[in-house]
């Protein structure tokens, strides 16, 4: 089976998200075009790369502005196909938000926000959209010395509540303060976790436990205080978070009077360090950590018993002959008091793969470059492109496995150490197969070639 065959088989499950067959075919065609298109991923270039530059184009835009379909339903077949690769009882999912640059002033969901790439001493602002993404962490390390591969399974637009103007009355400001408490990034994350739990149940994984690996921005009262079912959290916390133990029996107090911080636990010599092997950086390495059970975060999780992990700074060298440097220690709060530390820490170490997704989605695939301003269309096109990208990663795992084989184009001399295919490797192979096997994509109405793709990039 070729990579193109596998991608089409996975995206065939998209048809359940649409009411009409022609709308589903149009979505699959645009998803494939967003992958193989050259240059900026605008709708017109995607059409040109598919050989449809002479066809009526209005329906291609109506796919997002008028057709009624849920963009998150495109990830259901990906979860269904990827679950057999997730061995064990725990299913790790990384969640984080990302920003997409926009320049149009008529986009209702766009707002000015802090640029995460700005220097620490000078915060810059950008105009753009904010999306909340969840990626399934496929534990390839359980089958061999392979790094984890993250497959996006959610990509939802999460813009904040619009701030009223200076001339608006007090009622408008009161309504704004009320909505800001119920419509923010944390409440959106809680709703997404519940949706992911339902998605796993529909895929036949009711017996598995969902473990959400979160960044420090989600370590708050809203997320930790929300009711959860077969869902555990592991999130980075502040080093000066105020924690405590349970008060001794026989007293009326629940929290002990003695308070401590994660940094204090790290420096406490009475708490021994433990060692576990975690796969990161291409090999299994020893990681030193401290594990403290049944701690309480009075200001955040209330009376929910937590587990504190303190991970020692990991050493590294910039080159073999340089001196040894150390990264910052990690302080993690976890709601799981049952499973082993190795499995939970491995999930959090794999969380960085979602950052790889963000880089490939924006730099390689140009997610967010489509020029749409309709409030209904803006939240739909980026999830379609991300779902096509996720299906591509999953198709490569199913056909060729996690390693980089000879089926891909030879690497240049400066990339001899690559052990797994990159997103560009997969896209180059996909373009090659589309050129060699046009009969596969003919039912989608795609007539393309390498010359046509180059012409589309120059248009």
CSV table of C-alpha atoms in Angstrom, one decimal:
chain,number,residue,atom,x,y,z
A,1,UNK,CA,0.0,0.0,0.0
A,2,UNK,CA,1.2,3.5,-0.8
A,3,UNK,CA,1.1,6.5,1.4
A,4,UNK,CA,-1.5,8.1,-0.8
A,5,UNK,CA,-3.7,5.0,-0.6
A,6,UNK,CA,-3.5,5.0,3.2
A,7,UNK,CA,-4.3,8.7,3.4
A,8,UNK,CA,-7.4,8.3,1.3
A,9,UNK,CA,-8.5,5.3,3.3
A,10,UNK,CA,-8.2,7.3,6.6
A,11,UNK,CA,-10.0,10.4,5.2
A,12,UNK,CA,-12.8,8.2,3.8
A,13,UNK,CA,-14.2,8.4,7.3
A,14,UNK,CA,-14.7,12.1,6.8
A,15,UNK,CA,-17.8,11.3,4.8
A,16,UNK,CA,-19.8,10.8,8.1
A,17,UNK,CA,-19.3,14.4,9.0
A,18,UNK,CA,-21.1,15.7,5.9
A,19,UNK,CA,-24.7,15.6,4.8
A,20,UNK,CA,-23.8,15.3,1.1
A,21,UNK,CA,-21.3,13.2,-0.8
A,22,UNK,CA,-20.1,16.0,-3.0
A,23,UNK,CA,-19.4,18.2,0.0
A,24,UNK,CA,-17.3,15.4,1.6
A,25,UNK,CA,-15.4,14.9,-1.7
A,26,UNK,CA,-14.7,18.6,-1.8
A,27,UNK,CA,-13.4,18.6,1.7
A,28,UNK,CA,-11.1,15.6,1.0
A,29,UNK,CA,-9.9,17.3,-2.1
A,30,UNK,CA,-9.1,20.5,-0.3
A,31,UNK,CA,-7.4,18.6,2.5
A,32,UNK,CA,-5.1,16.9,0.0
A,33,UNK,CA,-4.4,20.1,-1.8
A,34,UNK,CA,-3.5,21.9,1.4
A,35,UNK,CA,-0.7,19.3,1.9
A,36,UNK,CA,0.8,19.2,-1.6
A,37,UNK,CA,0.3,22.9,-2.5
A,38,UNK,CA,3.5,25.0,-3.0
A,39,UNK,CA,3.8,28.5,-1.5
A,40,UNK,CA,1.1,30.1,0.6
A,41,UNK,CA,-1.8,27.8,1.4
A,42,UNK,CA,-4.6,30.0,0.1
A,43,UNK,CA,-7.8,28.6,-1.3
A,44,UNK,CA,-7.0,29.7,-4.8
A,45,UNK,CA,-3.6,28.0,-4.8
A,46,UNK,CA,-5.0,24.8,-3.4
A,47,UNK,CA,-7.5,24.8,-6.2
A,48,UNK,CA,-4.8,25.4,-8.8
A,49,UNK,CA,-2.6,22.7,-7.4
A,50,UNK,CA,-5.6,20.3,-7.8
A,51,UNK,CA,-6.1,21.3,-11.4
A,52,UNK,CA,-9.4,23.1,-10.8
A,53,UNK,CA,-8.4,26.7,-11.6
A,54,UNK,CA,-10.8,26.8,-14.5
A,55,UNK,CA,-13.7,25.3,-12.6
A,56,UNK,CA,-16.3,27.4,-10.6
A,57,UNK,CA,-14.7,28.4,-7.3
A,58,UNK,CA,-17.7,29.7,-5.3
A,59,UNK,CA,-18.6,26.3,-3.9
A,60,UNK,CA,-15.1,25.9,-2.6
A,61,UNK,CA,-15.6,28.9,-0.3
A,62,UNK,CA,-19.2,27.8,0.5
A,63,UNK,CA,-17.7,24.6,2.0
A,64,UNK,CA,-16.7,26.7,5.0
A,65,UNK,CA,-19.2,29.6,5.0
A,66,UNK,CA,-22.5,27.8,4.2
A,67,UNK,CA,-22.2,24.0,4.5
A,68,UNK,CA,-23.2,22.7,7.9
A,69,UNK,CA,-20.6,20.4,9.4
A,70,UNK,CA,-18.5,20.0,12.5
A,71,UNK,CA,-14.8,20.4,11.8
A,72,UNK,CA,-13.8,18.5,14.9
A,73,UNK,CA,-15.7,15.4,13.6
A,74,UNK,CA,-12.8,15.0,11.0
A,75,UNK,CA,-10.6,13.8,13.8
A,76,UNK,CA,-12.8,10.9,14.8
A,77,UNK,CA,-11.5,8.4,12.2
A,78,UNK,CA,-7.9,9.4,13.2
A,79,UNK,CA,-8.6,8.5,16.8
A,80,UNK,CA,-10.3,5.2,15.7
A,81,UNK,CA,-7.3,4.2,13.6
A,82,UNK,CA,-4.6,5.4,16.0
A,83,UNK,CA,-5.9,3.7,19.2
A,84,UNK,CA,-4.5,0.3,18.3
A,85,UNK,CA,-1.0,1.9,18.4
A,86,UNK,CA,-1.5,3.1,22.0
A,87,UNK,CA,-0.5,0.1,24.0
A,88,UNK,CA,-1.3,-0.1,27.7
A,89,UNK,CA,-4.0,1.3,29.9
A,90,UNK,CA,-3.0,5.0,29.8
A,91,UNK,CA,-3.7,7.2,26.7
A,92,UNK,CA,-1.6,10.3,26.8
A,93,UNK,CA,-2.9,13.5,25.2
A,94,UNK,CA,-1.0,16.8,25.1
A,95,UNK,CA,-2.9,20.1,25.1
A,96,UNK,CA,-1.7,23.6,24.4
A,97,UNK,CA,-2.8,26.8,22.7
A,98,UNK,CA,-1.3,28.3,19.6
A,99,UNK,CA,-1.6,31.6,17.8
A,100,UNK,CA,-2.1,32.1,14.1
A,101,UNK,CA,-1.1,35.4,12.5
A,102,UNK,CA,-3.8,37.3,10.6
A,103,UNK,CA,-3.8,40.7,8.8
A,104,UNK,CA,-7.5,41.2,8.0
A,105,UNK,CA,-9.2,43.8,10.1
A,106,UNK,CA,-12.7,42.4,9.2
A,107,UNK,CA,-12.1,39.0,10.9
A,108,UNK,CA,-14.4,39.0,13.9
A,109,UNK,CA,-12.4,36.4,15.9
A,110,UNK,CA,-9.0,38.1,15.4
A,111,UNK,CA,-7.6,40.0,18.4
A,112,UNK,CA,-4.4,41.5,19.5
A,113,UNK,CA,-2.4,39.2,21.8
A,114,UNK,CA,1.1,38.8,23.1
A,115,UNK,CA,3.6,37.4,20.6
A,116,UNK,CA,5.2,34.3,22.2
A,117,UNK,CA,8.3,34.9,20.1
A,118,UNK,CA,9.0,38.3,21.5
A,119,UNK,CA,12.0,38.7,23.8
A,120,UNK,CA,11.5,38.5,27.5
A,121,UNK,CA,12.5,42.2,28.1
A,122,UNK,CA,10.0,43.6,25.5
A,123,UNK,CA,6.5,42.1,24.9
A,124,UNK,CA,5.2,42.5,21.4
A,125,UNK,CA,1.7,42.3,20.1
A,126,UNK,CA,0.3,40.5,17.1
A,127,UNK,CA,-3.1,40.4,15.4
A,128,UNK,CA,-4.3,36.8,15.0
A,129,UNK,CA,-6.5,33.9,16.0
A,130,UNK,CA,-6.0,31.6,19.0
A,131,UNK,CA,-6.6,27.9,18.7
A,132,UNK,CA,-6.6,25.2,21.3
A,133,UNK,CA,-5.0,22.0,20.1
A,134,UNK,CA,-4.9,18.4,21.6
A,135,UNK,CA,-2.5,15.8,20.2
A,136,UNK,CA,-2.6,12.1,20.8
A,137,UNK,CA,0.8,10.9,22.0
A,138,UNK,CA,1.4,7.6,20.3
A,139,UNK,CA,3.9,5.6,22.6
A,140,UNK,CA,6.2,4.2,19.9
A,141,UNK,CA,8.8,3.7,22.6
A,142,UNK,CA,6.9,0.6,23.7
A,143,UNK,CA,7.8,-1.2,20.5
A,144,UNK,CA,11.4,-0.1,20.2
A,145,UNK,CA,13.8,2.8,20.6
A,146,UNK,CA,11.5,5.2,18.8
A,147,UNK,CA,10.5,8.7,19.8
A,148,UNK,CA,6.8,9.5,20.4
A,149,UNK,CA,4.7,10.8,17.5
A,150,UNK,CA,2.0,13.3,18.2
A,151,UNK,CA,-1.2,13.1,16.1
A,152,UNK,CA,-3.5,16.2,16.3
A,153,UNK,CA,-7.0,15.1,17.3
A,154,UNK,CA,-8.5,18.5,18.2
A,155,UNK,CA,-8.0,22.0,16.8
A,156,UNK,CA,-10.6,24.5,18.0
A,157,UNK,CA,-10.8,28.2,17.7
A,158,UNK,CA,-10.7,29.8,21.2
A,159,UNK,CA,-11.0,33.6,21.0
A,160,UNK,CA,-11.7,35.5,24.2
A,161,UNK,CA,-14.8,37.6,24.9
A,162,UNK,CA,-14.8,40.9,23.1
A,163,UNK,CA,-14.0,43.8,25.3
A,164,UNK,CA,-16.6,46.6,25.3
A,165,UNK,CA,-15.7,50.1,24.3
A,166,UNK,CA,-15.1,53.1,26.6
A,167,UNK,CA,-18.5,54.6,25.8
A,168,UNK,CA,-20.5,51.5,26.6
A,169,UNK,CA,-22.5,51.5,29.8
A,170,UNK,CA,-22.0,49.8,33.1
A,171,UNK,CA,-24.3,46.9,32.1
A,172,UNK,CA,-22.1,46.0,29.1
A,173,UNK,CA,-19.0,45.9,31.3
A,174,UNK,CA,-20.8,43.8,33.9
A,175,UNK,CA,-21.9,41.3,31.2
A,176,UNK,CA,-18.3,41.3,29.9
A,177,UNK,CA,-16.9,40.4,33.3
A,178,UNK,CA,-19.5,37.7,33.7
A,179,UNK,CA,-18.8,36.1,30.3
A,180,UNK,CA,-15.1,36.3,30.8
A,181,UNK,CA,-15.4,33.9,33.8
A,182,UNK,CA,-17.3,31.3,31.8
A,183,UNK,CA,-15.7,31.7,28.4
A,184,UNK,CA,-11.9,31.6,28.6
A,185,UNK,CA,-9.1,29.3,27.7
A,186,UNK,CA,-9.4,27.2,30.9
A,187,UNK,CA,-13.1,26.6,30.5
A,188,UNK,CA,-12.5,25.7,26.9
A,189,UNK,CA,-9.9,23.2,27.9
A,190,UNK,CA,-12.3,21.6,30.4
A,191,UNK,CA,-14.9,21.2,27.7
A,192,UNK,CA,-12.3,19.8,25.3
A,193,UNK,CA,-11.2,17.2,27.8
A,194,UNK,CA,-14.8,16.0,28.2
A,195,UNK,CA,-15.2,15.8,24.5
A,196,UNK,CA,-12.0,13.8,24.2
A,197,UNK,CA,-13.2,11.4,26.8
A,198,UNK,CA,-16.4,10.9,24.8
A,199,UNK,CA,-14.4,10.4,21.6
A,200,UNK,CA,-12.3,7.7,23.2
A,201,UNK,CA,-15.5,6.0,24.5
A,202,UNK,CA,-17.0,6.0,21.0
A,203,UNK,CA,-13.8,4.5,19.6
A,204,UNK,CA,-14.0,1.6,22.0
A,205,UNK,CA,-11.5,2.7,24.7
A,206,UNK,CA,-13.8,3.0,27.7
A,207,UNK,CA,-11.4,0.8,29.7
A,208,UNK,CA,-8.4,3.2,29.1
A,209,UNK,CA,-7.5,6.2,31.3
A,210,UNK,CA,-7.0,9.5,29.5
A,211,UNK,CA,-4.0,11.4,30.8
A,212,UNK,CA,-3.8,15.1,29.9
A,213,UNK,CA,-0.3,16.6,29.8
A,214,UNK,CA,-0.7,20.3,30.3
A,215,UNK,CA,1.4,23.4,30.4
A,216,UNK,CA,1.6,25.8,33.3
A,217,UNK,CA,-1.1,28.0,32.0
A,218,UNK,CA,-3.7,25.3,32.6
A,219,UNK,CA,-2.5,24.5,36.2
A,220,UNK,CA,-5.3,26.5,37.9
A,221,UNK,CA,-8.4,26.1,39.9
A,222,UNK,CA,-10.8,26.0,36.9
A,223,UNK,CA,-9.0,23.0,35.3
A,224,UNK,CA,-8.2,21.0,38.5
A,225,UNK,CA,-11.5,21.7,40.1
A,226,UNK,CA,-13.7,20.5,37.2
A,227,UNK,CA,-15.3,17.1,37.5
A,228,UNK,CA,-13.5,14.4,35.6
A,229,UNK,CA,-14.3,10.8,34.6
A,230,UNK,CA,-11.5,8.4,33.9
A,231,UNK,CA,-9.3,11.4,33.1
A,232,UNK,CA,-6.1,12.3,34.9
A,233,UNK,CA,-4.1,15.5,34.8
A,234,UNK,CA,-0.3,16.1,34.9
A,235,UNK,CA,0.7,19.8,34.6
A,236,UNK,CA,3.7,21.9,35.3
A,237,UNK,CA,3.3,24.1,38.3
A,238,UNK,CA,5.1,27.1,39.8
A,239,UNK,CA,8.1,26.4,42.0
A,240,UNK,CA,6.7,28.7,44.7
A,241,UNK,CA,3.2,27.1,44.7
A,242,UNK,CA,1.9,26.8,48.3
A,243,UNK,CA,1.3,23.1,49.2
A,244,UNK,CA,0.6,21.1,52.3
A,245,UNK,CA,-0.2,17.7,53.6
A,246,UNK,CA,-3.3,16.4,55.4
A,247,UNK,CA,-3.7,17.4,59.0
A,248,UNK,CA,-3.1,14.6,61.6
A,249,UNK,CA,-6.1,12.6,62.6
A,250,UNK,CA,-7.9,13.7,65.8
A,251,UNK,CA,-7.9,17.3,64.8
A,252,UNK,CA,-10.7,19.3,63.2
A,253,UNK,CA,-8.4,20.7,60.5
A,254,UNK,CA,-8.2,19.3,57.0
A,255,UNK,CA,-5.0,21.0,55.9
A,256,UNK,CA,-1.8,20.8,57.9
A,257,UNK,CA,-0.4,24.0,59.3
A,258,UNK,CA,3.0,23.4,57.8
A,259,UNK,CA,3.3,24.7,54.2
A,260,UNK,CA,5.9,23.9,51.7
A,261,UNK,CA,6.8,24.6,48.0
A,262,UNK,CA,8.0,22.4,45.2
A,263,UNK,CA,11.3,24.2,45.3
A,264,UNK,CA,11.6,23.4,49.0
A,265,UNK,CA,11.0,19.8,48.2
A,266,UNK,CA,13.8,19.8,45.7
A,267,UNK,CA,16.2,21.2,48.2
A,268,UNK,CA,15.1,19.0,51.1
A,269,UNK,CA,17.8,16.4,51.7
A,270,UNK,CA,15.4,14.2,53.8
A,271,UNK,CA,13.4,13.3,50.7
A,272,UNK,CA,15.4,10.9,48.6
A,273,UNK,CA,15.9,11.1,44.9
A,274,UNK,CA,14.7,8.2,42.7
A,275,UNK,CA,15.9,7.2,39.3
A,276,UNK,CA,13.9,6.1,36.2
A,277,UNK,CA,14.8,5.6,32.6
A,278,UNK,CA,12.8,7.9,30.2
A,279,UNK,CA,13.1,7.9,26.4
A,280,UNK,CA,13.9,11.4,25.1
A,281,UNK,CA,16.4,12.8,22.7
A,282,UNK,CA,16.5,9.5,20.8
A,283,UNK,CA,17.6,7.2,23.6
A,284,UNK,CA,16.7,6.0,27.1
A,285,UNK,CA,18.3,8.2,29.7
A,286,UNK,CA,18.3,8.2,33.5
A,287,UNK,CA,16.1,10.9,35.1
A,288,UNK,CA,16.3,11.8,38.8
A,289,UNK,CA,13.0,12.7,40.4
A,290,UNK,CA,11.2,13.0,43.7
A,291,UNK,CA,7.7,11.7,44.2
A,292,UNK,CA,5.5,13.0,47.0
A,293,UNK,CA,2.0,11.5,47.4
A,294,UNK,CA,-1.2,13.0,48.7
A,295,UNK,CA,-0.3,16.6,48.8
A,296,UNK,CA,-2.9,19.4,48.7
A,297,UNK,CA,-3.0,22.6,46.8
A,298,UNK,CA,-5.4,24.7,48.9
A,299,UNK,CA,-5.5,27.6,46.5
A,300,UNK,CA,-6.0,25.5,43.3
A,301,UNK,CA,-7.2,21.9,43.7
A,302,UNK,CA,-8.9,22.4,47.2
A,303,UNK,CA,-9.3,19.0,48.9
A,304,UNK,CA,-8.3,17.0,45.8
A,305,UNK,CA,-5.3,14.8,46.7
A,306,UNK,CA,-2.4,15.3,44.3
A,307,UNK,CA,0.9,13.9,43.5
A,308,UNK,CA,4.0,16.1,43.3
A,309,UNK,CA,6.9,15.2,40.9
A,310,UNK,CA,10.1,17.2,41.1
A,311,UNK,CA,12.3,16.4,38.2
A,312,UNK,CA,16.0,17.2,38.6
A,313,UNK,CA,17.8,19.4,36.0
A,314,UNK,CA,18.9,17.2,33.1
A,315,UNK,CA,22.5,17.7,31.9
A,316,UNK,CA,23.4,18.3,28.3
A,317,UNK,CA,26.3,19.4,26.1
A,318,UNK,CA,26.2,21.7,23.1
A,319,UNK,CA,29.0,19.6,21.6
A,320,UNK,CA,31.1,16.7,22.8
A,321,UNK,CA,34.0,18.9,23.8
A,322,UNK,CA,32.0,21.6,25.5
A,323,UNK,CA,31.3,21.8,29.2
A,324,UNK,CA,28.1,20.4,30.8
A,325,UNK,CA,25.0,22.6,31.1
A,326,UNK,CA,21.8,22.0,33.0
A,327,UNK,CA,18.3,22.6,32.1
A,328,UNK,CA,15.7,24.0,34.6
A,329,UNK,CA,14.1,21.6,37.0
A,330,UNK,CA,10.5,20.7,36.4
A,331,UNK,CA,7.7,20.7,39.1
A,332,UNK,CA,4.6,18.7,38.1
A,333,UNK,CA,1.3,18.2,39.8
A,334,UNK,CA,-0.6,15.0,39.0
A,335,UNK,CA,-4.0,13.8,39.9
A,336,UNK,CA,-3.1,10.1,39.4
A,337,UNK,CA,-2.1,8.4,42.6
A,338,UNK,CA,-2.2,4.8,41.3
A,339,UNK,CA,0.0,4.3,38.2
A,340,UNK,CA,3.7,4.2,38.1
A,341,UNK,CA,6.0,7.2,37.9
A,342,UNK,CA,7.7,6.0,34.7
A,343,UNK,CA,4.5,5.9,32.7
A,344,UNK,CA,3.3,9.3,33.9
A,345,UNK,CA,6.7,11.0,33.5
A,346,UNK,CA,7.1,9.5,30.0
A,347,UNK,CA,3.8,11.1,29.0
A,348,UNK,CA,4.9,14.5,30.2
A,349,UNK,CA,8.3,14.2,28.5
A,350,UNK,CA,6.5,13.4,25.3
A,351,UNK,CA,4.4,16.6,25.6
A,352,UNK,CA,7.0,18.6,23.7
A,353,UNK,CA,5.8,16.7,20.5
A,354,UNK,CA,2.8,19.1,20.3
A,355,UNK,CA,5.3,21.9,19.8
A,356,UNK,CA,6.6,20.0,16.8
A,357,UNK,CA,3.0,19.9,15.5
A,358,UNK,CA,2.7,23.6,15.9
A,359,UNK,CA,5.9,24.3,14.0
A,360,UNK,CA,5.0,22.0,11.1
A,361,UNK,CA,1.4,23.3,10.9
A,362,UNK,CA,2.4,26.9,10.7
A,363,UNK,CA,5.8,26.8,9.0
A,364,UNK,CA,5.5,23.8,6.6
A,365,UNK,CA,1.7,23.7,6.0
A,366,UNK,CA,0.8,27.3,6.4
A,367,UNK,CA,-2.2,26.8,8.6
A,368,UNK,CA,-4.2,30.0,8.9
A,369,UNK,CA,-3.0,31.5,5.5
A,370,UNK,CA,-6.3,30.9,3.8
A,371,UNK,CA,-8.0,34.3,3.2
A,372,UNK,CA,-11.4,33.9,4.9
A,373,UNK,CA,-13.3,36.5,6.9
A,374,UNK,CA,-16.8,35.0,7.2
A,375,UNK,CA,-17.3,34.3,11.0
A,376,UNK,CA,-18.6,30.8,10.2
A,377,UNK,CA,-15.8,30.0,7.8
A,378,UNK,CA,-12.8,31.2,9.9
A,379,UNK,CA,-13.0,28.4,12.5
A,380,UNK,CA,-13.5,25.7,9.9
A,381,UNK,CA,-10.6,25.8,7.4
A,382,UNK,CA,-7.6,25.5,9.8
A,383,UNK,CA,-9.0,22.3,11.5
A,384,UNK,CA,-9.5,20.8,8.0
A,385,UNK,CA,-5.8,21.4,7.2
A,386,UNK,CA,-4.7,20.1,10.6
A,387,UNK,CA,-6.9,17.0,10.2
A,388,UNK,CA,-5.3,16.3,6.8
A,389,UNK,CA,-1.8,16.7,8.3
A,390,UNK,CA,-2.7,14.3,11.2
A,391,UNK,CA,-4.0,11.8,8.7
A,392,UNK,CA,-0.7,12.0,6.8
A,393,UNK,CA,1.3,11.3,9.9
A,394,UNK,CA,-1.0,8.3,10.8
A,395,UNK,CA,-0.8,7.0,7.3
A,396,UNK,CA,3.0,7.0,7.3
A,397,UNK,CA,3.0,5.1,10.6
A,398,UNK,CA,0.6,2.5,9.3
A,399,UNK,CA,2.5,1.9,6.0
A,400,UNK,CA,6.1,2.5,6.7
A,401,UNK,CA,6.4,2.3,10.5
A,402,UNK,CA,8.1,4.9,12.8
A,403,UNK,CA,11.6,4.7,11.2
A,404,UNK,CA,12.9,6.5,8.1
A,405,UNK,CA,13.3,4.0,5.3
A,406,UNK,CA,14.7,4.1,1.8
A,407,UNK,CA,11.3,4.8,0.3
A,408,UNK,CA,11.9,8.5,1.1
A,409,UNK,CA,14.1,10.8,-0.8
A,410,UNK,CA,17.8,10.6,0.2
A,411,UNK,CA,18.9,13.0,2.9
A,412,UNK,CA,21.5,15.8,2.3
A,413,UNK,CA,24.9,15.5,3.9
A,414,UNK,CA,23.9,17.7,6.8
A,415,UNK,CA,21.0,15.5,7.8
A,416,UNK,CA,22.6,12.1,8.0
A,417,UNK,CA,21.4,11.5,11.5
A,418,UNK,CA,17.6,11.7,10.9
A,419,UNK,CA,15.9,8.6,12.3
A,420,UNK,CA,12.3,9.4,11.4
A,421,UNK,CA,10.7,11.1,8.4
A,422,UNK,CA,9.9,14.7,8.7
A,423,UNK,CA,6.7,16.4,7.5
A,424,UNK,CA,8.5,17.6,4.4
A,425,UNK,CA,9.6,14.0,3.6
A,426,UNK,CA,6.0,12.8,3.8
A,427,UNK,CA,4.8,15.7,1.6
A,428,UNK,CA,7.5,15.0,-1.0
A,429,UNK,CA,6.6,11.3,-1.2
A,430,UNK,CA,2.9,12.2,-1.4
A,431,UNK,CA,3.5,14.5,-4.4
A,432,UNK,CA,5.6,11.8,-6.1
A,433,UNK,CA,2.8,9.2,-5.7
A,434,UNK,CA,0.2,11.6,-7.0
A,435,UNK,CA,2.3,12.1,-10.1
A,436,UNK,CA,2.9,8.4,-10.6
A,437,UNK,CA,-0.6,7.1,-9.8
A,438,UNK,CA,-3.1,9.7,-11.1
A,439,UNK,CA,-5.8,7.0,-11.1
A,440,UNK,CA,-5.9,7.0,-7.3
A,441,UNK,CA,-7.0,10.7,-7.1
A,442,UNK,CA,-9.1,10.7,-10.2
A,443,UNK,CA,-12.4,10.0,-8.2
A,444,UNK,CA,-11.7,13.1,-6.2
A,445,UNK,CA,-11.7,15.3,-9.4
A,446,UNK,CA,-8.0,16.1,-9.1
A,447,UNK,CA,-5.9,16.5,-12.2
A,448,UNK,CA,-2.4,17.4,-11.2
A,449,UNK,CA,1.3,17.1,-12.0
A,450,UNK,CA,4.5,18.5,-10.8
A,451,UNK,CA,4.4,21.2,-13.5
A,452,UNK,CA,0.9,22.2,-12.5
A,453,UNK,CA,2.0,22.5,-8.8
A,454,UNK,CA,4.9,24.7,-9.8
A,455,UNK,CA,2.5,26.9,-12.0
A,456,UNK,CA,0.2,27.2,-9.0
A,457,UNK,CA,3.1,28.4,-6.8
A,458,UNK,CA,4.0,31.1,-9.3
A,459,UNK,CA,0.4,32.3,-9.7
